[in-house]
Amino acid sequence: MTTLETRTPTRTTAPLGRLAAAEVRWVLRRPRTLVLLGLLALVPVAIGVGIALTGGPGDGDRDGPGLVAAVAGNGLVLPIAAMGLALTLLLPLTVATASADALAGEASHGTLRGLLLAPVGRTRLVVMKAVGVVTVAVLAVLLVAVVGVLTGLVVVGGPSGTMITLSGTTLGLGEALGRVLLVAAWTVVQLLAVAAVALAVSAFTEHPLVVLASVLGGLIVFGVLAAIPSLEWLQPLLLTSGWSAGTDALRDPLPLDGLVSSTGRALVYLVLGVGITVWRMQRRDG
């Protein structure tokens, strides 16, 4: 006598690590990602070569817009100056492009619906896409920082690998590299806030250009609002109002107020952006 057994098919889910690794490989193969990373690598090289050939833009006030003047003969300032300049446009553009491709790009190609139907889970899908965006943000900042350090030491040079701060003191190589690492970590946090907002916008549209226009346009508006004296009360709410805090790493002793307040503001944007993205993806059908 034969017993027939009825087996219920088991629905399996792929490990999150495997999904995240596949997403990272896919993100880093996109030509526009590679082009943007290449442009970012050219920023410190262009600054360093320009200063080495011209001797720098002059002395003047070594703060704010005159920060580049402090790079002349002081090569370890170069990576901090390069990250500050790239943060105004190229770095936000890089993470916004990655965020736009993550959801809106998938929707425009018709592949997002398949991902939503796959045994992945909506929250796991957001995490998987976020890992790819975070990878781009970290790589972009590290690329500028590392190329900036190498260019500063080789092309610009300086007093025996030390850093002369804006306060006039001299930092050793180890402490100088620590300041560069601090600014790099701070810059990554600012970029993650931009990426979270971009992901939230990307979750609502099928057009990647809408994401880029919204994010970059928003950053420009924030910059304009921050420049109006009568709207000074609005400054604590604007993400870009603290983006000059990276310069504080070139002062001695190191002031932390600007770095801490801008980091806290970025974390608020990060939490809001991720929350809105997860909420939207739980309700999206394609």
mmCIF file of C-alpha atoms in Angstrom:
data_model
loop_
_atom_site.group_PDB
_atom_site.id
_atom_site.type_symbol
_atom_site.label_atom_id
_atom_site.label_comp_id
_atom_site.label_asym_id
_atom_site.label_seq_id
_atom_site.Cartn_x
_atom_site.Cartn_y
_atom_site.Cartn_z
ATOM 1 C CA MET A 1 0.000 0.000 0.000
ATOM 2 C CA THR A 2 1.456 3.292 -1.109
ATOM 3 C CA THR A 3 1.067 6.420 0.916
ATOM 4 C CA LEU A 4 0.917 9.602 -1.073
ATOM 5 C CA GLU A 5 2.503 12.494 0.680
ATOM 6 C CA THR A 6 1.537 15.994 -0.216
ATOM 7 C CA ARG A 7 4.387 18.391 0.129
ATOM 8 C CA THR A 8 3.820 22.112 0.435
ATOM 9 C CA PRO A 9 6.478 24.053 -1.437
ATOM 10 C CA THR A 10 8.636 26.102 0.884
ATOM 11 C CA ARG A 11 9.144 29.745 0.005
ATOM 12 C CA THR A 12 12.774 30.589 0.504
ATOM 13 C CA THR A 13 14.432 33.971 0.730
ATOM 14 C CA ALA A 14 17.924 34.794 -0.391
ATOM 15 C CA PRO A 15 20.384 35.843 2.335
ATOM 16 C CA LEU A 16 20.513 39.607 2.760
ATOM 17 C CA GLY A 17 24.299 39.574 2.471
ATOM 18 C CA ARG A 18 24.119 37.938 -0.946
ATOM 19 C CA LEU A 19 21.496 40.423 -2.116
ATOM 20 C CA ALA A 20 23.525 43.361 -0.838
ATOM 21 C CA ALA A 21 26.692 42.084 -2.516
ATOM 22 C CA ALA A 22 24.849 41.683 -5.813
ATOM 23 C CA GLU A 23 23.485 45.221 -5.503
ATOM 24 C CA VAL A 24 26.949 46.635 -4.812
ATOM 25 C CA ARG A 25 28.393 44.842 -7.855
ATOM 26 C CA TRP A 26 25.554 46.157 -10.006
ATOM 27 C CA VAL A 27 25.952 49.728 -8.737
ATOM 28 C CA LEU A 28 29.705 49.781 -9.323
ATOM 29 C CA ARG A 29 29.263 48.516 -12.893
ATOM 30 C CA ARG A 30 27.097 51.439 -13.936
ATOM 31 C CA PRO A 31 29.026 53.703 -16.338
ATOM 32 C CA ARG A 32 27.640 56.919 -14.825
ATOM 33 C CA THR A 33 28.802 55.844 -11.360
ATOM 34 C CA LEU A 34 32.302 55.201 -12.660
ATOM 35 C CA VAL A 35 32.325 58.529 -14.521
ATOM 36 C CA LEU A 36 31.293 60.454 -11.403
ATOM 37 C CA LEU A 37 33.900 58.666 -9.287
ATOM 38 C CA GLY A 38 36.515 59.526 -11.909
ATOM 39 C CA LEU A 39 35.515 63.201 -11.822
ATOM 40 C CA LEU A 40 35.752 63.183 -8.040
ATOM 41 C CA ALA A 41 39.285 61.771 -8.221
ATOM 42 C CA LEU A 42 40.236 64.676 -10.495
ATOM 43 C CA VAL A 43 39.125 67.349 -7.994
ATOM 44 C CA PRO A 44 42.130 67.133 -5.615
ATOM 45 C CA VAL A 45 44.497 66.504 -8.533
ATOM 46 C CA ALA A 46 43.279 69.651 -10.324
ATOM 47 C CA ILE A 47 43.591 71.735 -7.161
ATOM 48 C CA GLY A 48 47.038 70.375 -6.340
ATOM 49 C CA VAL A 49 48.440 70.797 -9.853
ATOM 50 C CA GLY A 50 46.955 74.279 -10.132
ATOM 51 C CA ILE A 51 48.520 75.384 -6.858
ATOM 52 C CA ALA A 52 51.861 73.738 -7.671
ATOM 53 C CA LEU A 53 52.013 75.564 -11.021
ATOM 54 C CA THR A 54 50.788 78.961 -9.865
ATOM 55 C CA GLY A 55 52.064 79.016 -6.303
ATOM 56 C CA GLY A 56 48.534 79.338 -4.877
ATOM 57 C CA PRO A 57 45.892 82.051 -5.095
ATOM 58 C CA GLY A 58 47.703 84.295 -2.660
ATOM 59 C CA ASP A 59 47.614 84.747 1.050
ATOM 60 C CA GLY A 60 44.675 86.836 2.146
ATOM 61 C CA ASP A 61 42.159 85.473 4.606
ATOM 62 C CA ARG A 62 42.821 81.751 5.071
ATOM 63 C CA ASP A 63 39.217 80.873 5.814
ATOM 64 C CA GLY A 64 35.997 80.154 3.945
ATOM 65 C CA PRO A 65 36.509 80.874 0.234
ATOM 66 C CA GLY A 66 40.229 81.479 0.889
ATOM 67 C CA LEU A 67 40.721 77.961 2.221
ATOM 68 C CA VAL A 68 42.454 76.913 -0.991
ATOM 69 C CA ALA A 69 45.141 79.505 -0.239
ATOM 70 C CA ALA A 70 46.126 77.476 2.823
ATOM 71 C CA VAL A 71 47.005 74.502 0.580
ATOM 72 C CA ALA A 72 50.052 76.211 -0.934
ATOM 73 C CA GLY A 73 53.105 74.581 0.655
ATOM 74 C CA ASN A 74 50.803 72.763 3.071
ATOM 75 C CA GLY A 75 49.777 69.648 1.176
ATOM 76 C CA LEU A 76 47.838 67.847 3.910
ATOM 77 C CA VAL A 77 45.244 70.618 3.804
ATOM 78 C CA LEU A 78 44.451 69.600 0.221
ATOM 79 C CA PRO A 79 42.150 66.607 0.994
ATOM 80 C CA ILE A 80 40.063 68.705 3.408
ATOM 81 C CA ALA A 81 39.788 71.538 0.894
ATOM 82 C CA ALA A 82 38.925 69.077 -1.885
ATOM 83 C CA MET A 83 36.181 67.416 0.167
ATOM 84 C CA GLY A 84 34.751 70.833 1.017
ATOM 85 C CA LEU A 85 34.650 71.884 -2.630
ATOM 86 C CA ALA A 86 33.249 68.546 -3.821
ATOM 87 C CA LEU A 87 30.521 68.694 -1.164
ATOM 88 C CA THR A 88 29.016 71.724 -2.888
ATOM 89 C CA LEU A 89 28.027 69.771 -6.016
ATOM 90 C CA LEU A 90 29.854 66.636 -7.179
ATOM 91 C CA LEU A 91 29.448 64.534 -4.028
ATOM 92 C CA PRO A 92 25.685 65.239 -3.677
ATOM 93 C CA LEU A 93 25.279 64.618 -7.414
ATOM 94 C CA THR A 94 27.003 61.238 -7.069
ATOM 95 C CA VAL A 95 24.815 59.954 -4.230
ATOM 96 C CA ALA A 96 21.663 61.460 -5.741
ATOM 97 C CA THR A 97 22.387 59.627 -9.000
ATOM 98 C CA ALA A 98 22.873 56.348 -7.145
ATOM 99 C CA SER A 99 19.633 56.888 -5.191
ATOM 100 C CA ALA A 100 17.723 57.781 -8.354
ATOM 101 C CA ASP A 101 18.895 54.590 -10.074
ATOM 102 C CA ALA A 102 18.113 52.491 -6.993
ATOM 103 C CA LEU A 103 14.318 52.840 -7.124
ATOM 104 C CA ALA A 104 13.155 55.276 -9.808
ATOM 105 C CA GLY A 105 15.624 53.787 -12.296
ATOM 106 C CA GLU A 106 14.362 50.272 -11.600
ATOM 107 C CA ALA A 107 10.773 51.478 -12.008
ATOM 108 C CA SER A 108 11.534 53.196 -15.313
ATOM 109 C CA HIS A 109 12.990 49.942 -16.693
ATOM 110 C CA GLY A 110 10.054 47.897 -15.384
ATOM 111 C CA THR A 111 12.222 45.775 -13.080
ATOM 112 C CA LEU A 112 10.990 47.206 -9.784
ATOM 113 C CA ARG A 113 7.677 45.355 -10.042
ATOM 114 C CA GLY A 114 9.553 42.062 -10.330
ATOM 115 C CA LEU A 115 11.607 42.929 -7.249
ATOM 116 C CA LEU A 116 8.436 43.761 -5.324
ATOM 117 C CA LEU A 117 6.925 40.392 -6.282
ATOM 118 C CA ALA A 118 10.082 38.442 -5.471
ATOM 119 C CA PRO A 119 10.467 36.733 -2.078
ATOM 120 C CA VAL A 120 12.598 39.547 -0.717
ATOM 121 C CA GLY A 121 10.331 41.655 1.474
ATOM 122 C CA ARG A 122 9.792 45.383 1.091
ATOM 123 C CA THR A 123 12.013 46.407 4.008
ATOM 124 C CA ARG A 124 14.788 44.036 2.883
ATOM 125 C CA LEU A 125 14.528 45.567 -0.583
ATOM 126 C CA VAL A 126 15.031 49.062 0.851
ATOM 127 C CA VAL A 127 17.992 47.831 2.900
ATOM 128 C CA MET A 128 19.501 46.186 -0.166
ATOM 129 C CA LYS A 129 19.170 49.365 -2.233
ATOM 130 C CA ALA A 130 20.447 51.493 0.640
ATOM 131 C CA VAL A 131 23.595 49.363 0.906
ATOM 132 C CA GLY A 132 24.437 50.164 -2.703
ATOM 133 C CA VAL A 133 23.927 53.892 -2.150
ATOM 134 C CA VAL A 134 25.962 53.884 1.070
ATOM 135 C CA THR A 135 28.779 52.076 -0.742
ATOM 136 C CA VAL A 136 28.867 54.767 -3.414
ATOM 137 C CA ALA A 137 28.895 57.525 -0.771
ATOM 138 C CA VAL A 138 31.745 55.967 1.192
ATOM 139 C CA LEU A 139 33.801 55.196 -1.918
ATOM 140 C CA ALA A 140 33.305 58.712 -3.264
ATOM 141 C CA VAL A 141 34.526 60.383 -0.071
ATOM 142 C CA LEU A 142 37.427 57.948 0.403
ATOM 143 C CA LEU A 143 38.492 58.517 -3.193
ATOM 144 C CA VAL A 144 38.669 62.275 -2.715
ATOM 145 C CA ALA A 145 40.427 61.921 0.643
ATOM 146 C CA VAL A 146 43.028 59.344 -0.451
ATOM 147 C CA VAL A 147 43.813 61.025 -3.770
ATOM 148 C CA GLY A 148 43.925 64.352 -1.929
ATOM 149 C CA VAL A 149 46.468 63.068 0.603
ATOM 150 C CA LEU A 150 48.672 61.524 -2.092
ATOM 151 C CA THR A 151 48.465 64.612 -4.304
ATOM 152 C CA GLY A 152 49.145 66.875 -1.357
ATOM 153 C CA LEU A 153 52.235 64.970 -0.287
ATOM 154 C CA VAL A 154 53.645 64.359 -3.781
ATOM 155 C CA VAL A 155 52.602 67.423 -5.796
ATOM 156 C CA VAL A 156 52.032 70.226 -3.274
ATOM 157 C CA GLY A 157 54.454 69.110 -0.583
ATOM 158 C CA GLY A 158 54.842 70.662 2.836
ATOM 159 C CA PRO A 159 57.052 70.958 5.880
ATOM 160 C CA SER A 160 58.167 67.326 6.382
ATOM 161 C CA GLY A 161 54.678 65.815 6.106
ATOM 162 C CA THR A 162 53.154 68.061 8.749
ATOM 163 C CA MET A 163 50.052 70.256 8.605
ATOM 164 C CA ILE A 164 50.011 73.946 9.454
ATOM 165 C CA THR A 165 46.551 74.759 10.817
ATOM 166 C CA LEU A 166 44.609 77.948 10.232
ATOM 167 C CA SER A 167 45.461 78.812 13.832
ATOM 168 C CA GLY A 168 49.171 78.818 12.997
ATOM 169 C CA THR A 169 50.086 75.650 14.896
ATOM 170 C CA THR A 170 51.781 72.595 13.370
ATOM 171 C CA LEU A 171 50.341 69.082 13.523
ATOM 172 C CA GLY A 172 52.333 65.901 13.003
ATOM 173 C CA LEU A 173 51.573 63.454 10.223
ATOM 174 C CA GLY A 174 49.495 61.131 12.393
ATOM 175 C CA GLU A 175 47.350 63.906 13.859
ATOM 176 C CA ALA A 176 46.979 65.544 10.447
ATOM 177 C CA LEU A 177 45.736 62.292 8.909
ATOM 178 C CA GLY A 178 43.365 61.961 11.867
ATOM 179 C CA ARG A 179 41.877 65.366 11.002
ATOM 180 C CA VAL A 180 41.461 64.255 7.383
ATOM 181 C CA LEU A 181 39.737 61.063 8.529
ATOM 182 C CA LEU A 182 37.438 63.075 10.795
ATOM 183 C CA VAL A 183 36.354 65.322 7.925
ATOM 184 C CA ALA A 184 35.885 62.281 5.684
ATOM 185 C CA ALA A 185 33.602 60.604 8.245
ATOM 186 C CA TRP A 186 31.675 63.846 8.745
ATOM 187 C CA THR A 187 31.284 64.256 4.974
ATOM 188 C CA VAL A 188 29.945 60.705 4.638
ATOM 189 C CA VAL A 189 27.239 61.477 7.212
ATOM 190 C CA GLN A 190 26.210 64.601 5.275
ATOM 191 C CA LEU A 191 26.054 62.581 2.061
ATOM 192 C CA LEU A 192 23.965 59.863 3.680
ATOM 193 C CA ALA A 193 21.421 62.521 4.615
ATOM 194 C CA VAL A 194 21.288 63.650 0.980
ATOM 195 C CA ALA A 195 21.028 60.020 -0.159
ATOM 196 C CA ALA A 196 18.149 59.318 2.251
ATOM 197 C CA VAL A 197 16.180 62.283 0.926
ATOM 198 C CA ALA A 198 16.949 61.218 -2.649
ATOM 199 C CA LEU A 199 15.788 57.655 -1.919
ATOM 200 C CA ALA A 200 12.533 59.018 -0.485
ATOM 201 C CA VAL A 201 11.915 61.040 -3.649
ATOM 202 C CA SER A 202 12.964 58.050 -5.768
ATOM 203 C CA ALA A 203 10.326 55.908 -4.062
ATOM 204 C CA PHE A 204 7.566 58.219 -5.334
ATOM 205 C CA THR A 205 8.511 58.498 -9.006
ATOM 206 C CA GLU A 206 9.508 56.462 -12.056
ATOM 207 C CA HIS A 207 11.768 59.156 -13.495
ATOM 208 C CA PRO A 208 15.377 59.374 -12.218
ATOM 209 C CA LEU A 209 15.763 62.912 -13.566
ATOM 210 C CA VAL A 210 12.961 64.032 -11.259
ATOM 211 C CA VAL A 211 15.019 62.789 -8.317
ATOM 212 C CA LEU A 212 18.142 64.624 -9.466
ATOM 213 C CA ALA A 213 16.244 67.838 -10.145
ATOM 214 C CA SER A 214 14.440 67.688 -6.807
ATOM 215 C CA VAL A 215 17.527 66.979 -4.691
ATOM 216 C CA LEU A 216 19.970 69.328 -6.418
ATOM 217 C CA GLY A 217 17.307 72.008 -6.739
ATOM 218 C CA GLY A 218 16.524 71.641 -3.057
ATOM 219 C CA LEU A 219 20.186 72.018 -2.111
ATOM 220 C CA ILE A 220 20.435 75.174 -4.229
ATOM 221 C CA VAL A 221 17.319 76.604 -2.565
ATOM 222 C CA PHE A 222 18.762 75.754 0.846
ATOM 223 C CA GLY A 223 21.948 77.604 -0.066
ATOM 224 C CA VAL A 224 19.994 80.681 -1.190
ATOM 225 C CA LEU A 225 17.879 80.709 1.965
ATOM 226 C CA ALA A 226 20.994 80.378 4.115
ATOM 227 C CA ALA A 227 22.463 83.483 2.453
ATOM 228 C CA ILE A 228 19.496 85.728 3.368
ATOM 229 C CA PRO A 229 20.207 87.482 6.689
ATOM 230 C CA SER A 230 16.529 87.972 7.543
ATOM 231 C CA LEU A 231 16.027 84.179 7.418
ATOM 232 C CA GLU A 232 18.718 83.422 9.968
ATOM 233 C CA TRP A 233 16.087 81.732 12.158
ATOM 234 C CA LEU A 234 15.709 79.129 9.407
ATOM 235 C CA GLN A 235 19.378 78.089 9.467
ATOM 236 C CA PRO A 236 19.034 75.223 12.007
ATOM 237 C CA LEU A 237 16.542 73.525 9.669
ATOM 238 C CA LEU A 238 18.674 73.690 6.509
ATOM 239 C CA LEU A 239 20.930 70.742 5.803
ATOM 240 C CA THR A 240 23.475 72.819 3.893
ATOM 241 C CA SER A 241 23.845 75.520 6.556
ATOM 242 C CA GLY A 242 26.440 73.415 8.395
ATOM 243 C CA TRP A 243 28.472 72.298 5.397
ATOM 244 C CA SER A 244 31.266 74.776 6.119
ATOM 245 C CA ALA A 245 32.002 73.033 9.439
ATOM 246 C CA GLY A 246 34.633 70.831 7.811
ATOM 247 C CA THR A 247 36.989 73.814 7.918
ATOM 248 C CA ASP A 248 36.966 73.584 11.727
ATOM 249 C CA ALA A 249 39.236 70.542 11.445
ATOM 250 C CA LEU A 250 42.005 72.950 10.393
ATOM 251 C CA ARG A 251 41.871 74.866 13.671
ATOM 252 C CA ASP A 252 43.783 74.142 16.839
ATOM 253 C CA PRO A 253 42.360 73.394 19.325
ATOM 254 C CA LEU A 254 39.681 71.570 17.382
ATOM 255 C CA PRO A 255 36.220 73.173 17.809
ATOM 256 C CA LEU A 256 33.500 70.531 17.735
ATOM 257 C CA ASP A 257 30.316 72.630 17.957
ATOM 258 C CA GLY A 258 29.845 73.034 14.211
ATOM 259 C CA LEU A 259 30.723 69.423 13.408
ATOM 260 C CA VAL A 260 28.409 68.040 16.100
ATOM 261 C CA SER A 261 25.425 70.265 15.259
ATOM 262 C CA SER A 262 25.677 69.608 11.508
ATOM 263 C CA THR A 263 25.998 65.875 12.161
ATOM 264 C CA GLY A 264 22.879 65.894 14.332
ATOM 265 C CA ARG A 265 20.969 67.780 11.650
ATOM 266 C CA ALA A 266 22.104 65.300 8.999
ATOM 267 C CA LEU A 267 20.992 62.359 11.158
ATOM 268 C CA VAL A 268 17.506 63.880 11.430
ATOM 269 C CA TYR A 269 17.277 64.112 7.634
ATOM 270 C CA LEU A 270 18.638 60.573 7.397
ATOM 271 C CA VAL A 271 15.999 59.113 9.718
ATOM 272 C CA LEU A 272 13.170 61.014 8.032
ATOM 273 C CA GLY A 273 14.318 59.996 4.557
ATOM 274 C CA VAL A 274 14.669 56.315 5.435
ATOM 275 C CA GLY A 275 11.324 56.305 7.260
ATOM 276 C CA ILE A 276 9.486 57.852 4.327
ATOM 277 C CA THR A 277 11.168 55.446 1.894
ATOM 278 C CA VAL A 278 10.163 52.367 3.902
ATOM 279 C CA TRP A 279 6.604 53.691 4.369
ATOM 280 C CA ARG A 280 6.226 54.348 0.637
ATOM 281 C CA MET A 281 7.715 51.019 -0.460
ATOM 282 C CA GLN A 282 5.361 49.113 1.852
ATOM 283 C CA ARG A 283 2.466 50.585 -0.158
ATOM 284 C CA ARG A 284 3.948 50.643 -3.659
ATOM 285 C CA ASP A 285 2.704 48.092 -6.210
ATOM 286 C CA GLY A 286 5.154 48.712 -9.018
#
